[in-house]
Short mmCIF file of C-alpha atoms in Angstrom, two decimals:
data_model
loop_
_atom_site.label_atom_id
_atom_site.label_comp_id
_atom_site.label_asym_id
_atom_site.label_seq_id
_atom_site.Cartn_x
_atom_site.Cartn_y
_atom_site.Cartn_z
CA UNK A 1 -4.57 25.47 -3.86
CA UNK A 2 -7.27 23.21 -2.45
CA UNK A 3 -9.87 24.82 -4.69
CA UNK A 4 -7.67 24.20 -7.71
CA UNK A 5 -7.45 20.53 -6.75
CA UNK A 6 -11.23 20.34 -6.41
CA UNK A 7 -11.66 21.95 -9.80
CA UNK A 8 -9.30 19.41 -11.30
CA UNK A 9 -11.25 16.55 -9.72
CA UNK A 10 -14.48 17.78 -11.23
CA UNK A 11 -12.83 18.34 -14.59
CA UNK A 12 -11.57 14.75 -14.70
CA UNK A 13 -14.95 13.29 -13.85
CA UNK A 14 -16.81 15.39 -16.40
CA UNK A 15 -14.30 14.89 -19.19
CA UNK A 16 -13.28 11.27 -18.86
CA UNK A 17 -16.60 9.75 -17.91
CA UNK A 18 -18.33 11.23 -20.93
CA UNK A 19 -16.30 8.91 -23.17
CA UNK A 20 -17.12 5.37 -24.18
CA UNK A 21 -13.46 4.32 -24.13
CA UNK A 22 -9.91 5.67 -24.08
CA UNK A 23 -9.79 6.01 -27.87
CA UNK A 24 -12.32 8.83 -27.62
CA UNK A 25 -10.12 11.00 -25.41
CA UNK A 26 -8.64 13.15 -28.16
CA UNK A 27 -12.14 13.92 -29.50
CA UNK A 28 -13.63 15.06 -26.20
CA UNK A 29 -14.88 18.65 -26.03
CA UNK A 30 -14.81 20.54 -22.76
CA UNK A 31 -18.11 21.93 -21.54
CA UNK A 32 -16.96 25.48 -20.81
CA UNK A 33 -20.25 26.40 -19.13
CA UNK A 34 -19.77 23.76 -16.45
CA UNK A 35 -16.13 24.64 -15.86
CA UNK A 36 -17.16 28.26 -15.57
CA UNK A 37 -19.00 27.38 -12.35
CA UNK A 38 -15.61 27.15 -10.64
CA UNK A 39 -15.04 30.82 -11.38
CA UNK A 40 -12.64 30.48 -14.29
CA UNK A 41 -12.88 29.55 -17.97
CA UNK A 42 -10.47 26.60 -18.11
CA UNK A 43 -8.10 26.02 -21.00
CA UNK A 44 -7.75 22.25 -20.78
CA UNK A 45 -5.92 19.99 -23.20
CA UNK A 46 -6.92 16.33 -23.60
CA UNK A 47 -3.87 14.21 -24.39
CA UNK A 48 -4.08 10.67 -25.79
CA UNK A 49 -1.50 7.90 -25.43
CA UNK A 50 1.43 8.30 -27.83
CA UNK A 51 3.06 5.01 -26.80
CA UNK A 52 2.71 1.56 -28.28
CA UNK A 53 -0.47 -0.37 -27.59
CA UNK A 54 1.66 -3.39 -26.63
CA UNK A 55 1.73 -4.16 -22.92
CA UNK A 56 4.95 -6.10 -22.56
CA UNK A 57 8.43 -5.34 -23.80
CA UNK A 58 9.30 -8.76 -25.24
CA UNK A 59 7.61 -11.71 -26.90
CA UNK A 60 7.82 -14.93 -24.94
CA UNK A 61 10.34 -17.41 -26.37
CA UNK A 62 9.94 -21.12 -25.67
CA UNK A 63 12.89 -23.02 -24.08
CA UNK A 64 14.57 -19.76 -23.10
CA UNK A 65 17.43 -20.11 -20.59
CA UNK A 66 17.41 -18.16 -17.34
CA UNK A 67 20.29 -17.83 -14.89
CA UNK A 68 18.97 -15.01 -12.67
CA UNK A 69 15.58 -13.70 -11.60
CA UNK A 70 16.24 -10.12 -12.74
CA UNK A 71 16.15 -11.29 -16.36
CA UNK A 72 12.67 -12.74 -15.84
CA UNK A 73 11.31 -9.44 -14.54
CA UNK A 74 12.84 -7.56 -17.46
CA UNK A 75 11.43 -10.03 -19.98
CA UNK A 76 7.91 -9.60 -18.62
CA UNK A 77 8.09 -5.92 -17.66
CA UNK A 78 5.32 -3.66 -18.88
CA UNK A 79 5.82 -0.88 -21.35
CA UNK A 80 4.70 2.47 -19.97
CA UNK A 81 2.09 4.62 -21.64
CA UNK A 82 3.70 7.89 -22.63
CA UNK A 83 2.27 11.30 -23.32
CA UNK A 84 3.78 14.59 -24.47
CA UNK A 85 2.02 17.58 -22.90
CA UNK A 86 2.26 21.35 -23.05
CA UNK A 87 3.37 22.48 -19.60
CA UNK A 88 1.67 25.88 -20.01
CA UNK A 89 -1.83 24.34 -20.19
CA UNK A 90 -4.05 22.39 -17.82
CA UNK A 91 -3.98 18.80 -19.09
CA UNK A 92 -6.13 15.70 -18.67
CA UNK A 93 -4.57 12.30 -19.44
CA UNK A 94 -6.39 9.00 -19.72
CA UNK A 95 -4.02 6.04 -19.55
CA UNK A 96 -4.27 2.64 -21.19
CA UNK A 97 -5.99 0.90 -18.27
CA UNK A 98 -8.33 3.76 -17.38
CA UNK A 99 -6.26 5.81 -14.92
CA UNK A 100 -7.02 9.53 -15.17
CA UNK A 101 -4.47 12.26 -14.45
CA UNK A 102 -5.26 15.96 -14.20
CA UNK A 103 -2.10 18.09 -14.37
CA UNK A 104 -2.40 21.86 -13.68
CA UNK A 105 -0.56 24.27 -15.97
CA UNK A 106 3.05 25.18 -15.13
CA UNK A 107 3.45 22.31 -12.67
CA UNK A 108 6.98 21.11 -13.46
CA UNK A 109 10.50 22.03 -12.45
CA UNK A 110 13.79 20.73 -13.84
CA UNK A 111 14.92 18.27 -11.15
CA UNK A 112 18.57 19.39 -11.35
CA UNK A 113 18.40 23.16 -11.90
CA UNK A 114 15.06 23.70 -10.06
CA UNK A 115 14.05 26.06 -12.87
CA UNK A 116 10.56 26.14 -14.38
CA UNK A 117 9.96 24.02 -17.46
CA UNK A 118 8.63 26.09 -20.37
CA UNK A 119 8.49 23.55 -23.19
CA UNK A 120 6.97 20.13 -23.71
CA UNK A 121 6.97 17.53 -20.94
CA UNK A 122 7.03 13.78 -21.55
CA UNK A 123 4.94 11.79 -19.05
CA UNK A 124 5.47 8.02 -18.63
CA UNK A 125 2.90 6.03 -16.68
CA UNK A 126 2.87 2.37 -15.67
CA UNK A 127 -0.37 0.99 -14.20
CA UNK A 128 -0.65 -2.06 -11.94
CA UNK A 129 -4.18 -3.25 -11.16
CA UNK A 130 -3.68 -7.02 -11.56
CA UNK A 131 -2.00 -9.25 -8.98
CA UNK A 132 0.08 -11.01 -11.65
CA UNK A 133 1.54 -7.71 -12.88
CA UNK A 134 2.36 -6.59 -9.33
CA UNK A 135 4.20 -9.87 -8.66
CA UNK A 136 6.18 -9.66 -11.90
CA UNK A 137 7.18 -6.08 -11.04
CA UNK A 138 8.39 -7.22 -7.59
CA UNK A 139 5.77 -5.17 -5.72
CA UNK A 140 4.31 -5.98 -2.33
CA UNK A 141 1.62 -4.29 -0.22
CA UNK A 142 3.07 -3.47 3.19
CA UNK A 143 3.65 -0.25 5.09
CA UNK A 144 6.31 -0.65 7.78
CA UNK A 145 5.44 -4.38 7.92
CA UNK A 146 1.70 -3.68 8.21
CA UNK A 147 -0.49 -5.38 5.59
CA UNK A 148 -2.25 -3.18 3.05
CA UNK A 149 -5.17 -3.92 0.76
CA UNK A 150 -4.42 -2.28 -2.57
CA UNK A 151 -6.78 -0.58 -4.97
CA UNK A 152 -4.07 -0.18 -7.60
CA UNK A 153 -0.54 1.13 -8.08
CA UNK A 154 0.95 3.45 -10.68
CA UNK A 155 4.41 4.80 -11.45
CA UNK A 156 4.75 8.29 -12.94
CA UNK A 157 7.91 9.79 -14.47
CA UNK A 158 8.30 13.17 -16.17
CA UNK A 159 11.10 14.61 -18.29
CA UNK A 160 11.81 17.57 -20.56
CA UNK A 161 14.61 17.71 -23.12
CA UNK A 162 16.08 14.59 -21.57
CA UNK A 163 16.19 16.00 -18.01
CA UNK A 164 14.06 14.59 -15.19
CA UNK A 165 11.25 16.77 -13.86
CA UNK A 166 9.61 17.13 -10.46
CA UNK A 167 6.43 18.87 -9.35
CA UNK A 168 6.65 22.42 -8.06
CA UNK A 169 5.96 23.03 -4.37
CA UNK A 170 2.22 23.50 -3.77
CA UNK A 171 1.42 21.69 -7.05
CA UNK A 172 -0.41 18.37 -7.12
CA UNK A 173 -1.58 15.90 -9.74
CA UNK A 174 -5.09 14.56 -9.23
CA UNK A 175 -5.39 10.84 -9.98
CA UNK A 176 -8.61 8.99 -10.77
CA UNK A 177 -8.38 5.21 -10.38
CA UNK A 178 -11.19 3.18 -12.00
CA UNK A 179 -13.08 0.86 -9.67
CA UNK A 180 -15.92 -1.62 -10.15
CA UNK A 181 -19.29 -1.33 -8.43
CA UNK A 182 -18.56 -4.46 -6.38
CA UNK A 183 -15.40 -3.10 -4.74
CA UNK A 184 -15.45 -1.32 -1.39
CA UNK A 185 -13.75 2.01 -0.77
CA UNK A 186 -13.75 2.89 2.92
CA UNK A 187 -10.30 3.66 4.27
CA UNK A 188 -8.51 4.05 0.94
CA UNK A 189 -5.76 6.67 0.93
CA UNK A 190 -2.61 7.74 -0.89
CA UNK A 191 0.68 5.92 -0.24
CA UNK A 192 4.04 6.87 -1.75
CA UNK A 193 6.65 4.20 -2.46
CA UNK A 194 10.07 4.55 -0.81
CA UNK A 195 12.85 2.04 -1.41
CA UNK A 196 13.91 0.30 1.81
CA UNK A 197 16.67 -2.29 1.45
CA UNK A 198 15.57 -4.47 -1.48
CA UNK A 199 11.85 -3.80 -1.12
CA UNK A 200 9.47 -0.93 -1.76
CA UNK A 201 7.90 0.38 1.46
CA UNK A 202 4.59 2.25 1.17
CA UNK A 203 4.43 5.41 3.30
CA UNK A 204 0.92 6.84 3.94
CA UNK A 205 0.11 10.46 3.18
CA UNK A 206 -1.95 11.38 6.26
CA UNK A 207 -2.91 14.85 5.07
CA UNK A 208 -6.44 15.75 3.95
CA UNK A 209 -5.39 15.64 0.30
CA UNK A 210 -4.06 12.12 0.83
CA UNK A 211 -7.51 10.73 1.58
CA UNK A 212 -9.24 8.93 -1.25
CA UNK A 213 -12.51 10.45 -2.44
CA UNK A 214 -15.08 8.24 -4.14
CA UNK A 215 -16.78 9.59 -7.25
CA UNK A 216 -19.53 7.81 -9.08
CA UNK A 217 -20.81 8.50 -12.57
CA UNK A 218 -24.49 7.75 -13.07
CA UNK A 219 -27.13 8.66 -15.61
CA UNK A 220 -27.99 11.63 -13.41
CA UNK A 221 -24.51 13.05 -13.14
CA UNK A 222 -21.82 12.86 -10.45
CA UNK A 223 -21.98 12.11 -6.76
CA UNK A 224 -19.27 12.18 -4.12
CA UNK A 225 -19.69 9.61 -1.36
CA UNK A 226 -17.71 9.23 1.86
CA UNK A 227 -14.51 11.02 2.90
CA UNK A 228 -12.46 8.80 5.19
CA UNK A 229 -10.02 9.79 7.90
CA UNK A 230 -7.85 6.97 9.27
CA UNK A 231 -7.79 7.24 13.06
CA UNK A 232 -6.01 3.96 13.81
CA UNK A 233 -2.76 5.67 14.79
CA UNK A 234 -4.01 8.60 16.89
CA UNK A 235 -1.82 9.39 19.92
CA UNK A 236 -2.32 11.96 22.73
CA UNK A 237 -0.67 15.38 22.46
CA UNK A 238 0.58 15.06 26.04
CA UNK A 239 1.57 11.94 27.96
CA UNK A 240 -1.08 10.84 30.51
CA UNK A 241 -0.06 11.12 34.15
CA UNK A 242 -1.47 7.67 34.99
CA UNK A 243 -0.88 4.27 33.45
CA UNK A 244 -3.89 2.50 31.96
CA UNK A 245 -5.62 -0.01 34.24
CA UNK A 246 -4.54 -3.66 33.99
CA UNK A 247 -7.73 -5.65 33.32
CA UNK A 248 -6.46 -9.04 32.17
CA UNK A 249 -3.91 -11.28 33.91
CA UNK A 250 -5.16 -14.53 32.40
CA UNK A 251 -1.98 -16.55 31.67
CA UNK A 252 -3.29 -17.54 28.23
CA UNK A 253 -3.60 -13.90 27.19
CA UNK A 254 -0.15 -13.04 28.53
CA UNK A 255 1.54 -15.80 26.51
CA UNK A 256 2.36 -15.97 22.81
CA UNK A 257 4.74 -17.71 20.41
CA UNK A 258 7.79 -15.79 19.24
CA UNK A 259 10.76 -16.58 17.01
CA UNK A 260 14.27 -15.95 18.34
CA UNK A 261 17.59 -16.28 16.44
CA UNK A 262 19.66 -19.20 17.71
CA UNK A 263 22.63 -16.89 18.35
CA UNK A 264 20.59 -15.09 21.04
CA UNK A 265 20.13 -18.34 22.96
CA UNK A 266 23.68 -19.63 22.89
CA UNK A 267 25.34 -18.94 26.23
CA UNK A 268 22.20 -18.80 28.33
CA UNK A 269 19.61 -21.31 29.47
CA UNK A 270 16.57 -20.93 31.66
CA UNK A 271 14.39 -17.84 32.01
CA UNK A 272 15.63 -14.52 30.68
CA UNK A 273 13.99 -11.22 29.78
CA UNK A 274 14.25 -8.67 27.02
CA UNK A 275 13.05 -5.09 26.92
CA UNK A 276 10.38 -4.27 24.37
CA UNK A 277 9.08 -1.12 22.71
CA UNK A 278 5.48 -1.00 21.53
CA UNK A 279 2.08 0.51 22.05
CA UNK A 280 -1.32 -0.11 23.60
CA UNK A 281 -4.07 0.31 21.03
CA UNK A 282 -7.60 1.67 21.47
CA UNK A 283 -8.92 -1.80 22.41
CA UNK A 284 -6.33 -2.34 25.14
CA UNK A 285 -4.22 -4.77 23.10
CA UNK A 286 -0.45 -4.62 23.65
CA UNK A 287 1.65 -4.62 20.46
CA UNK A 288 5.41 -5.06 20.34
CA UNK A 289 7.32 -3.23 17.61
CA UNK A 290 10.84 -4.04 18.80
CA UNK A 291 12.11 -6.73 21.17
CA UNK A 292 15.69 -6.24 22.29
CA UNK A 293 17.57 -4.98 19.25
CA UNK A 294 15.36 -6.65 16.63
CA UNK A 295 12.09 -5.45 15.20
CA UNK A 296 9.44 -8.06 15.83
CA UNK A 297 5.68 -7.75 16.18
CA UNK A 298 3.52 -9.85 18.48
CA UNK A 299 0.15 -9.18 20.05
CA UNK A 300 -1.23 -9.63 23.56
CA UNK A 301 -5.02 -9.21 23.47
CA UNK A 302 -7.10 -6.94 25.74
CA UNK A 303 -4.63 -6.54 28.60
CA UNK A 304 -5.37 -2.93 29.60
CA UNK A 305 -8.37 -0.65 29.68
CA UNK A 306 -8.55 1.73 26.68
CA UNK A 307 -7.13 5.23 27.20
CA UNK A 308 -9.27 8.29 26.46
CA UNK A 309 -7.76 11.71 25.80
CA UNK A 310 -9.99 14.72 25.10
CA UNK A 311 -13.01 12.47 24.46
CA UNK A 312 -11.12 10.38 21.90
CA UNK A 313 -9.73 6.86 22.36
CA UNK A 314 -6.00 6.92 21.70
CA UNK A 315 -2.97 4.65 21.49
CA UNK A 316 -0.14 4.87 24.02
CA UNK A 317 3.56 4.45 23.32
CA UNK A 318 5.01 2.23 26.07
CA UNK A 319 8.10 0.31 27.22
CA UNK A 320 7.74 -3.08 28.88
CA UNK A 321 9.51 -6.44 29.18
CA UNK A 322 8.97 -9.95 27.84
CA UNK A 323 10.33 -13.14 29.42
CA UNK A 324 11.40 -16.36 27.65
CA UNK A 325 12.32 -19.83 28.72
CA UNK A 326 15.09 -21.54 26.76
CA UNK A 327 16.82 -24.87 27.20
CA UNK A 328 19.16 -25.94 24.41
CA UNK A 329 22.28 -28.12 24.21
CA UNK A 330 24.84 -25.38 24.67
CA UNK A 331 27.95 -27.54 24.12
CA UNK A 332 26.60 -28.96 20.88
CA UNK A 333 25.78 -25.60 19.29
CA UNK A 334 28.98 -23.90 20.42
CA UNK A 335 31.10 -26.68 18.92
CA UNK A 336 28.98 -26.62 15.76
CA UNK A 337 29.50 -22.88 15.24
CA UNK A 338 33.25 -23.10 15.98
CA UNK A 339 33.50 -25.70 13.19
CA UNK A 340 31.82 -23.25 10.83
CA UNK A 341 28.72 -25.38 10.55
CA UNK A 342 25.13 -24.51 11.26
CA UNK A 343 23.43 -21.15 10.89
CA UNK A 344 23.41 -18.89 13.98
CA UNK A 345 20.55 -16.92 12.40
CA UNK A 346 18.26 -19.96 12.32
CA UNK A 347 15.02 -19.18 14.13
CA UNK A 348 13.71 -21.11 17.10
CA UNK A 349 10.12 -20.72 18.25
CA UNK A 350 9.71 -20.08 21.97
CA UNK A 351 6.88 -19.17 24.29
CA UNK A 352 7.05 -15.54 25.40
CA UNK A 353 5.31 -14.04 28.41
CA UNK A 354 4.33 -10.40 28.75
CA UNK A 355 5.41 -8.77 32.00
CA UNK A 356 2.52 -6.28 32.31
CA UNK A 357 4.52 -3.56 34.04
CA UNK A 358 4.61 -0.75 31.53
CA UNK A 359 6.09 2.72 31.32
CA UNK A 360 4.57 5.38 29.09
CA UNK A 361 7.13 6.86 26.71
CA UNK A 362 7.35 9.73 24.23
CA UNK A 363 5.55 9.13 20.94
CA UNK A 364 8.56 10.23 18.92
CA UNK A 365 10.64 7.22 19.94
CA UNK A 366 8.03 4.78 18.68
CA UNK A 367 7.34 6.88 15.60
CA UNK A 368 10.83 6.14 14.29
CA UNK A 369 10.07 2.42 14.51
CA UNK A 370 6.37 2.16 13.75
CA UNK A 371 5.80 4.85 11.11
CA UNK A 372 2.29 6.33 10.88
CA UNK A 373 1.37 8.71 13.70
CA UNK A 374 -1.15 11.47 14.14
CA UNK A 375 -1.81 13.52 17.27
CA UNK A 376 -5.27 14.24 18.67
CA UNK A 377 -4.83 17.91 17.80
CA UNK A 378 -3.96 17.01 14.19
CA UNK A 379 -6.82 14.53 14.01
CA UNK A 380 -9.42 17.04 15.17
CA UNK A 381 -8.07 19.70 12.82
CA UNK A 382 -8.23 17.28 9.89
CA UNK A 383 -11.72 16.19 10.93
CA UNK A 384 -12.90 19.80 10.99
CA UNK A 385 -11.35 20.50 7.58
CA UNK A 386 -12.87 17.29 6.29
CA UNK A 387 -16.36 18.48 7.26
CA UNK A 388 -15.75 21.84 5.59
CA UNK A 389 -14.52 20.08 2.47
CA UNK A 390 -17.57 17.85 2.47
CA UNK A 391 -19.92 20.84 2.56
CA UNK A 392 -17.96 22.52 -0.24
CA UNK A 393 -18.10 19.35 -2.33
CA UNK A 394 -21.84 18.99 -1.84
CA UNK A 395 -22.50 22.53 -3.06
CA UNK A 396 -20.37 22.14 -6.17
CA UNK A 397 -21.67 18.66 -6.94
CA UNK A 398 -25.22 19.97 -6.78
CA UNK A 399 -24.39 22.60 -9.42
CA UNK A 400 -22.65 20.03 -11.57
CA UNK A 401 -25.58 17.65 -11.37
CA UNK A 402 -27.92 20.35 -12.59
CA UNK A 403 -25.66 21.14 -15.53
CA UNK A 404 -25.21 17.48 -16.40
CA UNK A 405 -28.95 16.81 -16.25
CA UNK A 406 -29.52 19.70 -18.66
CA UNK A 407 -26.85 18.28 -20.94
CA UNK A 408 -28.36 14.78 -20.79
CA UNK A 409 -31.82 16.06 -21.66
CA UNK A 410 -30.40 17.95 -24.64
CA UNK A 411 -28.44 14.91 -25.83
CA UNK A 412 -31.41 12.58 -25.48
CA UNK A 413 -33.61 14.95 -27.48
CA UNK A 414 -30.99 15.12 -30.22
CA UNK A 415 -30.28 11.38 -30.07
CA UNK A 416 -26.57 11.99 -29.41
CA UNK A 417 -26.23 10.66 -25.86
CA UNK A 418 -23.11 8.50 -25.51
CA UNK A 419 -22.48 8.59 -21.77
CA UNK A 420 -20.86 5.61 -20.09
CA UNK A 421 -22.71 3.27 -17.80
CA UNK A 422 -22.28 3.84 -14.07
CA UNK A 423 -18.64 3.72 -12.99
CA UNK A 424 -16.72 4.47 -9.82
CA UNK A 425 -13.44 6.32 -9.45
CA UNK A 426 -11.17 6.82 -6.49
CA UNK A 427 -9.77 10.35 -6.55
CA UNK A 428 -6.37 11.07 -5.01
CA UNK A 429 -4.13 14.13 -4.97
CA UNK A 430 -0.36 13.58 -5.02
CA UNK A 431 2.38 16.22 -4.61
CA UNK A 432 5.02 13.69 -5.72
CA UNK A 433 5.81 11.65 -8.81
CA UNK A 434 7.24 8.12 -8.65
CA UNK A 435 5.45 5.17 -7.05
CA UNK A 436 1.87 5.85 -5.95
CA UNK A 437 -0.49 3.38 -4.33
CA UNK A 438 -4.17 3.62 -3.36
CA UNK A 439 -4.47 1.40 -0.28
CA UNK A 440 -5.97 0.89 3.12
CA UNK A 441 -4.63 -0.88 6.17
CA UNK A 442 -5.99 -4.42 6.49
CA UNK A 443 -6.84 -4.83 10.16
CA UNK A 444 -7.92 -8.14 11.67
CA UNK A 445 -8.30 -9.19 15.31
CA UNK A 446 -5.42 -11.68 15.35
CA UNK A 447 -2.08 -11.45 13.55
CA UNK A 448 1.01 -13.61 13.79
CA UNK A 449 4.41 -14.36 12.28
CA UNK A 450 4.23 -17.18 9.72
CA UNK A 451 7.32 -19.28 8.99
CA UNK A 452 8.17 -21.00 5.69
CA UNK A 453 11.17 -23.32 5.76
CA UNK A 454 13.82 -22.15 3.27
CA UNK A 455 16.76 -24.32 2.24
CA UNK A 456 18.19 -21.77 -0.19
CA UNK A 457 17.77 -18.18 -1.28
CA UNK A 458 14.65 -17.85 -3.43
CA UNK A 459 12.03 -15.28 -4.37
CA UNK A 460 9.00 -16.02 -2.17
CA UNK A 461 5.66 -14.23 -1.74
CA UNK A 462 2.32 -14.69 -0.02
CA UNK A 463 -0.74 -13.75 -2.09
CA UNK A 464 -3.96 -13.52 -0.06
CA UNK A 465 -7.24 -15.05 -1.22
CA UNK A 466 -9.74 -12.67 0.39
CA UNK A 467 -7.79 -9.40 0.20
CA UNK A 468 -5.82 -7.83 -2.63
CA UNK A 469 -2.45 -7.98 -0.93
CA UNK A 470 1.07 -9.36 -1.40
CA UNK A 471 3.67 -9.87 1.34
CA UNK A 472 7.34 -10.88 1.16
CA UNK A 473 9.26 -12.55 4.04
CA UNK A 474 12.45 -11.59 5.81
CA UNK A 475 15.72 -13.36 4.97
CA UNK A 476 14.81 -16.24 7.31
CA UNK A 477 11.48 -17.01 5.63
CA UNK A 478 9.31 -15.29 8.25
CA UNK A 479 6.23 -13.36 7.12
CA UNK A 480 5.61 -10.80 9.86
CA UNK A 481 2.27 -9.57 11.18
CA UNK A 482 0.01 -11.57 8.83
CA UNK A 483 -3.63 -12.51 9.59
CA UNK A 484 -3.97 -15.86 11.35
CA UNK A 485 -6.28 -18.33 9.58
CA UNK A 486 -6.19 -16.46 6.24
CA UNK A 487 -6.25 -18.49 3.02
CA UNK A 488 -3.16 -17.78 0.94
CA UNK A 489 -1.13 -18.86 -2.07
CA UNK A 490 2.63 -19.25 -1.64
CA UNK A 491 4.51 -18.34 -4.82
CA UNK A 492 8.19 -19.26 -5.01
CA UNK A 493 10.61 -18.65 -7.86
CA UNK A 494 14.24 -19.56 -8.55
CA UNK A 495 16.52 -20.58 -11.41
CA UNK A 496 18.33 -23.89 -11.72
CA UNK A 497 20.73 -24.82 -14.52
CA UNK A 498 19.15 -22.27 -16.83
CA UNK A 499 15.62 -23.43 -16.02
CA UNK A 500 12.87 -21.39 -14.40
CA UNK A 501 11.58 -23.19 -11.29
CA UNK A 502 8.27 -22.29 -9.67
CA UNK A 503 6.55 -23.38 -6.41
CA UNK A 504 2.81 -22.75 -6.12
CA UNK A 505 0.97 -23.85 -2.97
CA UNK A 506 -2.45 -22.99 -1.57
CA UNK A 507 -2.53 -23.16 2.23
CA UNK A 508 -3.73 -21.40 5.40
CA UNK A 509 -1.70 -19.25 7.76
CA UNK A 510 -1.25 -21.16 11.01
CA UNK A 511 1.24 -21.63 13.82
CA UNK A 512 2.62 -24.71 12.05
CA UNK A 513 5.56 -23.76 9.80
CA UNK A 514 5.20 -24.56 6.09
CA UNK A 515 7.67 -27.19 4.93
CA UNK A 516 8.44 -28.74 1.58
CA UNK A 517 8.18 -26.07 -1.10
CA UNK A 518 7.82 -28.11 -4.30
CA UNK A 519 9.57 -26.48 -7.26
CA UNK A 520 8.76 -27.52 -10.81
CA UNK A 521 10.31 -26.38 -14.09
CA UNK A 522 8.07 -24.01 -16.07
CA UNK A 523 8.39 -21.98 -19.22
CA UNK A 524 8.04 -18.20 -19.06
CA UNK A 525 4.59 -18.53 -20.63
CA UNK A 526 3.51 -21.11 -18.03
CA UNK A 527 4.83 -18.93 -15.20
CA UNK A 528 2.89 -15.92 -16.47
CA UNK A 529 -0.25 -18.03 -16.96
CA UNK A 530 -0.01 -19.43 -13.42
CA UNK A 531 0.26 -15.93 -11.96
CA UNK A 532 -2.78 -14.81 -13.94
CA UNK A 533 -4.87 -17.32 -11.96
CA UNK A 534 -4.39 -14.95 -9.02
CA UNK A 535 -6.09 -12.09 -10.88
CA UNK A 536 -9.50 -13.39 -9.80
CA UNK A 537 -8.86 -11.87 -6.36
#
């Protein structure tokens, strides 16, 4: 199966990058000699877009009335590219914005009957590479509340005779995402979108095939650069017998700001403690993932010595406690709530202190809360396979380079060379359709919870200035686990008396809450234009 995926990757690069633009796709001829190097004469069909060249569903109408935000998204939603393919043949698709899909023959099942599809299959693809389009589609870039830097998102649907299709087990579609020379690639991997409450949560595919491979087209052929294995969430296979050494008891390091719902403080004043679940990372930082019954993330820096397991630094899943000091007017708030006034879920910022007495716990408990995990055994196995894959790639790429150089020489002699200028692609392999994202975790030394004062229910997002990322808050206006000191743009949206109201503020993430969102009436065209200013990121 892996070899078939590799063959598909090479086929994409050779086919698509020999074209000047997407309009040439249906005229591309396959170089059978090069494909023969994989051991099989491939029967590959190149399919061009059969959908409309228009990007958006509707024209923008001036003075249009809006009474809910869903209507705005529908008015600006993108049309998908659609393709009709023969399921019995290997197929290469090039989408409107440059995304490449290689689909092996006989890949689809009827989603209901689980039977093989024998006829034509309709493929619909939506591509999201611009920040404005991601915002309009209601997309954000977080994985279990951890910030991601995106390299692009796509949505793939398949159907046959009106029935939905899924991929067969052990079948994968190889995706090539176009990238510029200026963009960096390290750490990019496949994420699949899963709906969680009202938002889309991105779940990483930590297998070898989920790692993004960088391919570059040059005048001399193809080259594969780094293969990346994310080791941020490596945990030991067995729990250590000893706790890590406490190396920092500086009061400043043991203290941090935390937000607590007002209802948790009513009925108790003074110092009280709550149990916390979290982990110690490979730098000795203590992270909380859950405090009491609520998920909340805070960081205490360099408290313990790093833990090493089988010559590899690892994270440890731990339980510990955090203390708070609270002093509020109990009588006032209790009377207020009995009268039905005030909001018990209002957040109050308190100073929290880490009690550095920890207990090492099973990884599985934290995994349910924190998401991405990989054991040392899995990591080393993946690393070994990665090295084997790298050697295999290098051998095949060398053969391909030789063939391409011969082809270039022939074309130059005949004056028929039409190869593209140098271009980069990120290559991913997905076993699932639906929402697919090429991302990497955005890790910075200091993260915090950032509060924006909300007086009503609105659509609110943070768009970062130095990283291609979008984050939405919780219902109380708190953006969790965001980089402290980062330059951002706050984008708010609501409707009022049939008018579209937009807030647009450039600011910096700090401990001071943001107050005074300023909403102004805008037309749909002005809203779209304002979002497009963010595409420079």
